[in-house]
């Protein structure tokens, strides 16, 4: 009786371990997606700062140096924004492909696998000889 209880507990722990792994993996995918979005927003923030800084220099400082520096900041800011968008879209596509390739094992499948392992463990030659 004790061995049966131990095997039942072991099987339940195995199922819980699979369920926890699935939750952990699912959350890791979400963290990756959110990290990609945060990175894109950082690119947008930097691009906006460069463009607005360039326009501000041109508007408020009428010295030639500031006009040239401001004139350089605007296209650099636009390039940074486009680069950020390009990287974001590429990474989003990769994440979507990885997510599509990843399949969660349902709790039913985990329990089924645990039962299969349990029954395979009992189908030793000694157990059939005892019957």
CSV table of C-alpha atoms in Angstrom, one decimal:
chain,number,residue,atom,x,y,z
A,1,UNK,CA,0.0,0.0,0.0
A,2,UNK,CA,2.8,2.4,0.8
A,3,UNK,CA,4.5,1.8,-2.5
A,4,UNK,CA,1.3,2.5,-4.4
A,5,UNK,CA,0.8,5.8,-2.5
A,6,UNK,CA,4.4,6.8,-3.2
A,7,UNK,CA,4.0,6.0,-6.9
A,8,UNK,CA,0.7,8.0,-7.0
A,9,UNK,CA,2.4,10.9,-5.3
A,10,UNK,CA,5.3,10.7,-7.7
A,11,UNK,CA,3.0,10.7,-10.7
A,12,UNK,CA,1.1,13.7,-9.3
A,13,UNK,CA,4.4,15.6,-8.8
A,14,UNK,CA,5.4,14.7,-12.4
A,15,UNK,CA,2.1,16.2,-13.7
A,16,UNK,CA,2.5,19.3,-11.6
A,17,UNK,CA,6.1,19.7,-12.8
A,18,UNK,CA,4.9,19.6,-16.5
A,19,UNK,CA,2.1,22.1,-15.7
A,20,UNK,CA,4.6,24.4,-14.0
A,21,UNK,CA,7.0,24.1,-16.9
A,22,UNK,CA,4.2,25.0,-19.3
A,23,UNK,CA,3.3,28.1,-17.3
A,24,UNK,CA,6.9,29.2,-17.0
A,25,UNK,CA,7.5,28.8,-20.7
A,26,UNK,CA,4.3,30.7,-21.6
A,27,UNK,CA,5.3,33.5,-19.3
A,28,UNK,CA,8.8,33.6,-20.8
A,29,UNK,CA,7.3,34.1,-24.2
A,30,UNK,CA,5.2,37.0,-22.9
A,31,UNK,CA,8.2,38.6,-21.3
A,32,UNK,CA,10.1,38.3,-24.5
A,33,UNK,CA,7.3,40.0,-26.4
A,34,UNK,CA,7.0,42.8,-23.9
A,35,UNK,CA,10.8,43.3,-23.9
A,36,UNK,CA,10.6,43.7,-27.7
A,37,UNK,CA,7.9,46.3,-27.3
A,38,UNK,CA,9.9,48.2,-24.6
A,39,UNK,CA,12.9,48.3,-26.9
A,40,UNK,CA,10.8,49.6,-29.7
A,41,UNK,CA,9.4,52.4,-27.5
A,42,UNK,CA,13.0,53.3,-26.5
A,43,UNK,CA,13.9,53.7,-30.1
A,44,UNK,CA,10.8,55.9,-30.7
A,45,UNK,CA,11.6,58.0,-27.6
A,46,UNK,CA,15.2,58.5,-28.8
A,47,UNK,CA,14.0,59.4,-32.3
A,48,UNK,CA,11.5,61.9,-31.0
A,49,UNK,CA,14.1,63.5,-28.8
A,50,UNK,CA,16.5,63.9,-31.7
A,51,UNK,CA,13.8,65.3,-34.1
A,52,UNK,CA,12.4,67.7,-31.5
A,53,UNK,CA,15.9,68.7,-30.4
A,54,UNK,CA,16.8,69.5,-34.0
A,55,UNK,CA,13.6,71.5,-34.6
A,56,UNK,CA,14.2,73.4,-31.3
A,57,UNK,CA,17.8,74.3,-32.3
A,58,UNK,CA,16.6,75.6,-35.6
A,59,UNK,CA,13.7,77.5,-34.2
A,60,UNK,CA,15.3,79.1,-31.1
A,61,UNK,CA,18.9,79.5,-32.0
A,62,UNK,CA,19.5,81.5,-35.1
A,63,UNK,CA,23.3,81.0,-35.2
A,64,UNK,CA,24.6,79.0,-38.2
A,65,UNK,CA,26.1,76.2,-36.1
A,66,UNK,CA,22.8,75.5,-34.3
A,67,UNK,CA,20.9,75.5,-37.5
A,68,UNK,CA,23.3,73.0,-39.0
A,69,UNK,CA,23.4,70.8,-36.0
A,70,UNK,CA,19.6,70.9,-35.8
A,71,UNK,CA,19.4,70.1,-39.5
A,72,UNK,CA,21.5,67.0,-38.9
A,73,UNK,CA,19.5,65.9,-35.8
A,74,UNK,CA,16.2,65.7,-37.7
A,75,UNK,CA,17.2,63.2,-40.3
A,76,UNK,CA,19.3,61.2,-37.8
A,77,UNK,CA,16.2,61.0,-35.6
A,78,UNK,CA,14.1,59.8,-38.5
A,79,UNK,CA,16.7,57.2,-39.3
A,80,UNK,CA,16.8,56.0,-35.7
A,81,UNK,CA,13.0,55.7,-35.7
A,82,UNK,CA,13.0,53.7,-38.9
A,83,UNK,CA,15.8,51.4,-37.7
A,84,UNK,CA,13.8,50.8,-34.5
A,85,UNK,CA,10.7,50.0,-36.4
A,86,UNK,CA,12.6,47.6,-38.7
A,87,UNK,CA,14.2,45.8,-35.7
A,88,UNK,CA,10.9,45.6,-33.9
A,89,UNK,CA,9.1,44.0,-36.9
A,90,UNK,CA,11.9,41.5,-37.5
A,91,UNK,CA,12.0,40.5,-33.9
A,92,UNK,CA,8.2,40.3,-33.6
A,93,UNK,CA,8.1,38.0,-36.6
A,94,UNK,CA,10.8,35.7,-35.0
A,95,UNK,CA,8.9,35.6,-31.8
A,96,UNK,CA,5.6,34.8,-33.6
A,97,UNK,CA,7.4,31.9,-35.5
A,98,UNK,CA,8.8,30.6,-32.2
A,99,UNK,CA,5.5,30.8,-30.5
A,100,UNK,CA,3.7,29.0,-33.3
A,101,UNK,CA,6.4,26.2,-33.2
A,102,UNK,CA,5.9,25.9,-29.4
A,103,UNK,CA,3.0,23.7,-28.4
A,104,UNK,CA,1.8,23.5,-24.8
A,105,UNK,CA,1.1,20.1,-23.5
A,106,UNK,CA,-2.3,20.2,-21.9
A,107,UNK,CA,-2.9,18.9,-18.4
A,108,UNK,CA,-4.8,16.0,-19.9
A,109,UNK,CA,-1.7,15.0,-21.9
A,110,UNK,CA,0.5,15.4,-18.9
A,111,UNK,CA,-1.7,13.1,-16.9
A,112,UNK,CA,-1.9,10.6,-19.7
A,113,UNK,CA,1.9,10.6,-20.0
A,114,UNK,CA,2.2,10.1,-16.3
A,115,UNK,CA,-0.2,7.2,-16.4
A,116,UNK,CA,1.7,5.7,-19.4
A,117,UNK,CA,5.0,5.9,-17.4
A,118,UNK,CA,3.2,4.4,-14.4
A,119,UNK,CA,1.8,1.5,-16.3
A,120,UNK,CA,5.1,0.9,-18.2
A,121,UNK,CA,6.8,0.8,-14.9
A,122,UNK,CA,4.5,-2.0,-13.7
A,123,UNK,CA,4.7,-4.1,-16.8
A,124,UNK,CA,8.0,-5.7,-15.8
A,125,UNK,CA,8.5,-9.4,-16.3
A,126,UNK,CA,8.3,-10.0,-12.5
A,127,UNK,CA,4.9,-8.3,-12.2
A,128,UNK,CA,3.4,-10.5,-15.0
A,129,UNK,CA,4.8,-13.7,-13.4
A,130,UNK,CA,3.2,-12.8,-10.0
A,131,UNK,CA,-0.3,-12.5,-11.6
